Tab-separated table of C-alpha atoms in Angstrom:
chain	number	residue	atom	x	y	z
A	1	MET	CA	0.000	0.000	0.000
A	2	GLU	CA	1.215	3.521	-0.779
A	3	TYR	CA	0.934	6.567	1.444
A	4	THR	CA	1.399	10.300	0.886
A	5	ILE	CA	2.844	12.626	3.534
A	6	LYS	CA	-0.728	13.538	4.463
A	7	ASP	CA	-1.484	9.861	5.067
A	8	ILE	CA	1.674	9.379	7.112
A	9	CYS	CA	0.805	12.387	9.289
A	10	ARG	CA	-2.746	11.134	9.845
A	11	ILE	CA	-1.554	7.657	10.846
A	12	SER	CA	1.444	8.669	12.991
A	13	GLY	CA	0.340	11.992	14.454
A	14	GLN	CA	3.564	13.621	13.232
A	15	SER	CA	3.568	16.931	11.403
A	16	ALA	CA	4.310	17.250	7.695
A	17	ARG	CA	7.227	19.509	8.619
A	18	THR	CA	8.731	16.728	10.756
A	19	ILE	CA	8.331	14.084	8.043
A	20	ARG	CA	9.931	16.384	5.455
A	21	TYR	CA	12.806	17.121	7.840
A	22	TYR	CA	13.398	13.401	8.399
A	23	ASP	CA	13.583	13.034	4.621
A	24	LYS	CA	16.014	15.953	4.356
A	25	ILE	CA	18.481	14.402	6.818
A	26	GLY	CA	18.127	10.903	5.367
A	27	LEU	CA	16.355	9.468	8.387
A	28	LEU	CA	13.074	8.591	6.650
A	29	THR	CA	13.257	8.780	2.871
A	30	PRO	CA	10.183	8.050	0.713
A	31	GLU	CA	9.976	4.905	-1.373
A	32	LYS	CA	9.650	7.083	-4.474
A	33	ILE	CA	8.749	10.573	-5.630
A	34	ARG	CA	6.069	10.991	-8.273
A	35	SER	CA	6.455	13.262	-11.277
A	36	ASN	CA	4.237	15.817	-9.541
A	37	GLY	CA	6.695	15.947	-6.613
A	38	TYR	CA	4.559	13.958	-4.166
A	39	ARG	CA	6.558	11.794	-1.768
A	40	ILE	CA	5.252	8.233	-1.648
A	41	TYR	CA	5.781	5.963	1.363
A	42	THR	CA	5.061	2.262	1.974
A	43	GLU	CA	4.624	-0.072	4.957
A	44	ARG	CA	8.411	-0.241	5.234
A	45	GLN	CA	8.665	3.487	5.927
A	46	LEU	CA	5.872	3.255	8.500
A	47	ASP	CA	7.818	0.551	10.336
A	48	ILE	CA	10.954	2.713	10.254
A	49	LEU	CA	9.000	5.716	11.547
A	50	GLN	CA	7.704	3.641	14.450
A	51	GLN	CA	11.286	2.721	15.368
A	52	ILE	CA	12.299	6.381	15.159
A	53	LEU	CA	9.497	7.393	17.519
A	54	PHE	CA	10.425	4.656	20.000
A	55	TYR	CA	14.012	5.913	20.093
A	56	ARG	CA	12.850	9.527	20.378
A	57	GLU	CA	10.852	8.551	23.474
A	58	LEU	CA	14.191	7.505	24.954
A	59	ASP	CA	15.605	10.979	24.183
A	60	MET	CA	18.009	9.697	21.571
A	61	GLU	CA	19.552	12.117	19.050
A	62	LEU	CA	18.360	11.843	15.442
A	63	GLU	CA	21.846	11.163	14.079
A	64	GLN	CA	22.307	8.329	16.549
A	65	ILE	CA	18.919	6.866	15.597
A	66	LYS	CA	19.917	7.014	11.939
A	67	ASN	CA	23.166	5.167	12.630
A	68	ILE	CA	21.318	2.447	14.534
A	69	ILE	CA	18.369	1.696	12.279
A	70	TYR	CA	20.391	1.750	9.052
A	71	ASP	CA	23.198	-0.403	10.404
A	72	GLU	CA	23.452	-3.647	8.423
A	73	ASN	CA	23.210	-5.614	11.682
A	74	PHE	CA	20.053	-3.851	12.870
A	75	ASP	CA	17.444	-6.347	14.092
A	76	ALA	CA	13.924	-4.909	14.460
A	77	LYS	CA	12.743	-7.634	16.832
A	78	SER	CA	15.668	-7.156	19.212
A	79	ALA	CA	15.173	-3.399	18.975
A	80	ILE	CA	11.525	-3.701	20.050
A	81	GLU	CA	12.527	-5.909	22.986
A	82	GLY	CA	15.069	-3.266	23.958
A	83	HIS	CA	12.443	-0.510	23.651
A	84	ILE	CA	10.086	-2.391	25.977
A	85	ALA	CA	12.795	-2.844	28.620
A	86	ALA	CA	13.976	0.775	28.392
A	87	LEU	CA	10.462	2.209	28.421
A	88	ASN	CA	9.555	0.100	31.466
A	89	GLU	CA	12.594	1.533	33.255
A	90	LYS	CA	11.514	5.024	32.244
A	91	LYS	CA	7.996	4.261	33.478
A	92	ALA	CA	9.371	3.105	36.845
A	93	ARG	CA	11.404	6.322	37.179
A	94	ILE	CA	8.393	8.486	36.400
A	95	GLU	CA	6.184	6.528	38.799
A	96	GLY	CA	8.811	7.006	41.510
A	97	ILE	CA	8.861	10.768	40.934
A	98	ILE	CA	5.034	10.899	40.929
A	99	ALA	CA	4.976	9.021	44.241
A	100	SER	CA	7.527	11.486	45.652
A	101	ALA	CA	5.409	14.445	44.488
A	102	GLU	CA	2.289	12.918	46.063
A	103	LYS	CA	4.100	12.448	49.389
A	104	THR	CA	5.333	16.042	49.192
A	105	LEU	CA	1.774	17.290	48.697
A	106	LEU	CA	0.494	15.173	51.593
A	107	THR	CA	3.296	16.556	53.776
A	108	MET	CA	2.277	20.123	52.867
A	109	LYS	CA	-1.286	19.253	53.883
A	110	GLY	CA	-0.066	17.864	57.214
A	111	GLU	CA	-1.190	14.342	56.334
A	112	TYR	CA	2.285	12.806	55.994
A	113	ASN	CA	5.744	13.464	57.415
A	114	MET	CA	8.187	13.184	54.523
A	115	SER	CA	11.837	12.703	55.490
A	116	GLN	CA	14.662	14.641	53.858
A	117	LYS	CA	15.948	11.361	52.408
A	118	GLU	CA	12.592	10.595	50.781
A	119	LYS	CA	12.529	13.980	49.046
A	120	PHE	CA	15.446	13.022	46.821
A	121	GLU	CA	15.236	9.217	46.748
A	122	ALA	CA	13.281	9.038	43.473
A	123	PHE	CA	15.578	11.518	41.734
A	124	LYS	CA	18.696	9.639	42.800
A	125	ARG	CA	17.292	6.292	41.702
A	126	GLY	CA	16.236	7.887	38.437
A	127	LEU	CA	19.787	9.142	37.899
A	128	VAL	CA	21.206	5.654	38.473
A	129	GLU	CA	18.701	4.016	36.124
A	130	GLU	CA	19.286	6.664	33.454
A	131	ASN	CA	23.043	6.070	33.625
A	132	LYS	CA	22.503	2.314	33.358
A	133	GLU	CA	20.199	2.750	30.384
A	134	LYS	CA	22.469	5.099	28.463
A	135	TYR	CA	25.994	4.010	29.323
A	136	GLY	CA	25.836	0.872	31.473
A	137	LYS	CA	27.325	-1.650	29.072
A	138	GLU	CA	30.230	0.541	27.948
A	139	ILE	CA	31.123	1.680	31.482
A	140	ILE	CA	31.077	-1.887	32.835
A	141	GLU	CA	33.285	-3.111	29.981
A	142	LYS	CA	35.790	-0.323	30.608
A	143	TYR	CA	35.877	-0.131	34.411
A	144	GLY	CA	34.263	-3.351	35.668
A	145	GLN	CA	31.019	-4.182	37.476
A	146	GLU	CA	32.473	-3.505	40.933
A	147	ALA	CA	33.463	0.065	40.076
A	148	VAL	CA	30.058	0.758	38.513
A	149	ASP	CA	28.190	-0.682	41.516
A	150	LYS	CA	30.314	1.488	43.820
A	151	SER	CA	29.442	4.588	41.800
A	152	HIS	CA	25.723	3.778	41.975
A	153	GLU	CA	25.997	3.186	45.717
A	154	ILE	CA	27.548	6.639	46.142
A	155	ILE	CA	24.667	8.234	44.234
A	156	LEU	CA	21.973	6.409	46.215
A	157	ASN	CA	23.593	7.347	49.536
A	158	MET	CA	23.922	11.043	48.715
A	159	THR	CA	22.567	13.431	51.301
A	160	GLU	CA	20.309	16.306	50.303
A	161	LYS	CA	23.282	18.683	50.465
A	162	GLU	CA	25.502	16.386	48.393
A	163	TYR	CA	22.773	15.998	45.771
A	164	LYS	CA	22.404	19.773	45.461
A	165	ASP	CA	26.179	20.266	45.512
A	166	VAL	CA	26.784	17.880	42.614
A	167	GLU	CA	23.995	19.510	40.609
A	168	GLU	CA	25.657	22.900	41.118
A	169	LEU	CA	29.062	21.427	40.307
A	170	THR	CA	27.711	20.055	37.017
A	171	LYS	CA	26.292	23.472	36.099
A	172	ASP	CA	29.568	25.195	37.007
A	173	LEU	CA	31.573	22.643	35.017
A	174	ASN	CA	29.487	23.049	31.854
A	175	SER	CA	29.467	26.837	32.137
A	176	ALA	CA	33.248	26.981	32.603
A	177	LEU	CA	33.733	24.544	29.718
A	178	LYS	CA	31.778	26.782	27.364
A	179	ILE	CA	33.886	29.821	28.315
A	180	ALA	CA	37.154	27.897	27.950
A	181	PHE	CA	36.062	26.406	24.623
A	182	GLU	CA	35.349	29.862	23.230
A	183	LYS	CA	38.962	30.828	23.958
A	184	GLY	CA	40.035	27.870	21.840
A	185	ASP	CA	43.136	26.705	23.707
A	186	PRO	CA	42.930	23.436	25.697
A	187	ALA	CA	46.177	24.391	27.448
A	188	SER	CA	44.812	27.740	28.662
A	189	ARG	CA	44.385	28.567	32.319
A	190	GLU	CA	40.595	28.478	31.857
A	191	ALA	CA	40.675	25.044	30.212
A	192	GLN	CA	42.889	23.580	32.913
A	193	ALA	CA	40.568	25.021	35.566
A	194	VAL	CA	37.767	23.129	33.823
A	195	CYS	CA	39.810	19.935	34.143
A	196	GLN	CA	40.161	20.560	37.868
A	197	LEU	CA	36.377	20.880	38.141
A	198	HIS	CA	35.989	17.744	36.045
A	199	LYS	CA	38.381	15.897	38.354
A	200	LYS	CA	36.251	16.953	41.332
A	201	TRP	CA	33.102	15.824	39.501
A	202	LEU	CA	34.603	12.414	38.682
A	203	THR	CA	35.858	11.906	42.215
A	204	PHE	CA	32.406	12.651	43.590
A	205	TYR	CA	30.802	9.946	41.471
A	206	TRP	CA	33.569	7.348	41.561
A	207	GLY	CA	34.912	7.855	45.080
A	208	LYS	CA	38.501	7.747	43.833
A	209	TYR	CA	40.667	9.308	41.157
A	210	THR	CA	43.587	8.365	38.952
A	211	PRO	CA	45.014	10.315	36.004
A	212	GLU	CA	44.574	7.216	33.838
A	213	MET	CA	40.874	7.029	34.690
A	214	HIS	CA	40.477	10.739	33.971
A	215	ALA	CA	42.114	10.420	30.567
A	216	GLY	CA	40.114	7.278	29.771
A	217	VAL	CA	36.776	8.914	30.581
A	218	ALA	CA	37.650	11.977	28.507
A	219	GLU	CA	38.599	9.759	25.570
A	220	MET	CA	35.281	7.958	25.868
A	221	TYR	CA	33.514	11.322	25.485
A	222	VAL	CA	34.926	11.422	21.950
A	223	GLN	CA	34.650	7.731	21.075
A	224	ASP	CA	31.043	7.272	22.208
A	225	GLU	CA	28.636	9.448	20.237
A	226	ARG	CA	26.165	9.638	23.135
A	227	PHE	CA	28.749	11.353	25.342
A	228	THR	CA	29.861	13.469	22.392
A	229	ALA	CA	26.264	14.605	21.818
A	230	TYR	CA	25.944	15.641	25.482
A	231	TYR	CA	29.040	17.842	25.467
A	232	ASP	CA	28.515	19.139	21.955
A	233	LYS	CA	25.179	20.554	23.105
A	234	ILE	CA	27.265	23.039	25.078
A	235	ALA	CA	29.042	23.950	21.837
A	236	PRO	CA	29.942	21.808	18.806
A	237	GLY	CA	33.439	20.422	19.373
A	238	CYS	CA	33.346	20.620	23.184
A	239	ALA	CA	33.863	16.884	23.655
A	240	VAL	CA	37.118	16.904	21.688
A	241	PHE	CA	38.219	20.120	23.406
A	242	LEU	CA	37.643	18.627	26.852
A	243	ARG	CA	39.472	15.437	25.885
A	244	ASP	CA	42.481	17.436	24.686
A	245	ALA	CA	42.463	19.631	27.799
A	246	VAL	CA	42.358	16.584	30.080
A	247	LYS	CA	45.295	15.005	28.242
A	248	ILE	CA	47.332	18.099	29.047
A	249	PHE	CA	46.005	18.161	32.620
A	250	VAL	CA	47.132	14.594	33.365
A	251	GLY	CA	50.398	14.985	31.473
A	252	LYS	CA	49.656	12.683	28.541
């Protein structure tokens, strides 16, 4: 069966602008284009669009989605199984935050006495699950299960003050990185100050620090496109800049 953009929009709920943009970047190209310029899609494109929307629900970047679904080893069945598992984890995180909000409201009404620990429990567990979902496999392969479990334990045992402190540290780190990047020199005083903040950030999450670990994490920011996408949101090229600055910082 053939579908026009209008049909695709009606079936999927996506806008024509979105479908045209996906075509422009090579994410969802039509099966053919008629002589009158109409884009024509088939069941195959509908299946691809469904996969795209599943990955978008997991906050994945469009370029990353494109690399995944057009990889020669892509398996749709395995992908759907992965979507179900990831979406269930996301559901559990959201339900935990909803429960926390409900307890907060009851506390405000004088119907419940919410502890300081409870106020941040859902957010901390959400952070751990998000890290597992996005980077778990790669981090375990690089640093081992024991190191990853220790990092998660640190997060879950954070006090209210520590939770707020690390949030502020992350903001300060990203802000300083943007300023240093704009100067363009990874060896600059500003860039090396960023590395000091990054060292503090790593130590907070991992409980220990070695120059080798610091350099390895920074290299992973460049090698893994998910990390690259995070830092390049600050400014395109930030991941490479931070990697180069850290190499200087640790003397490599």
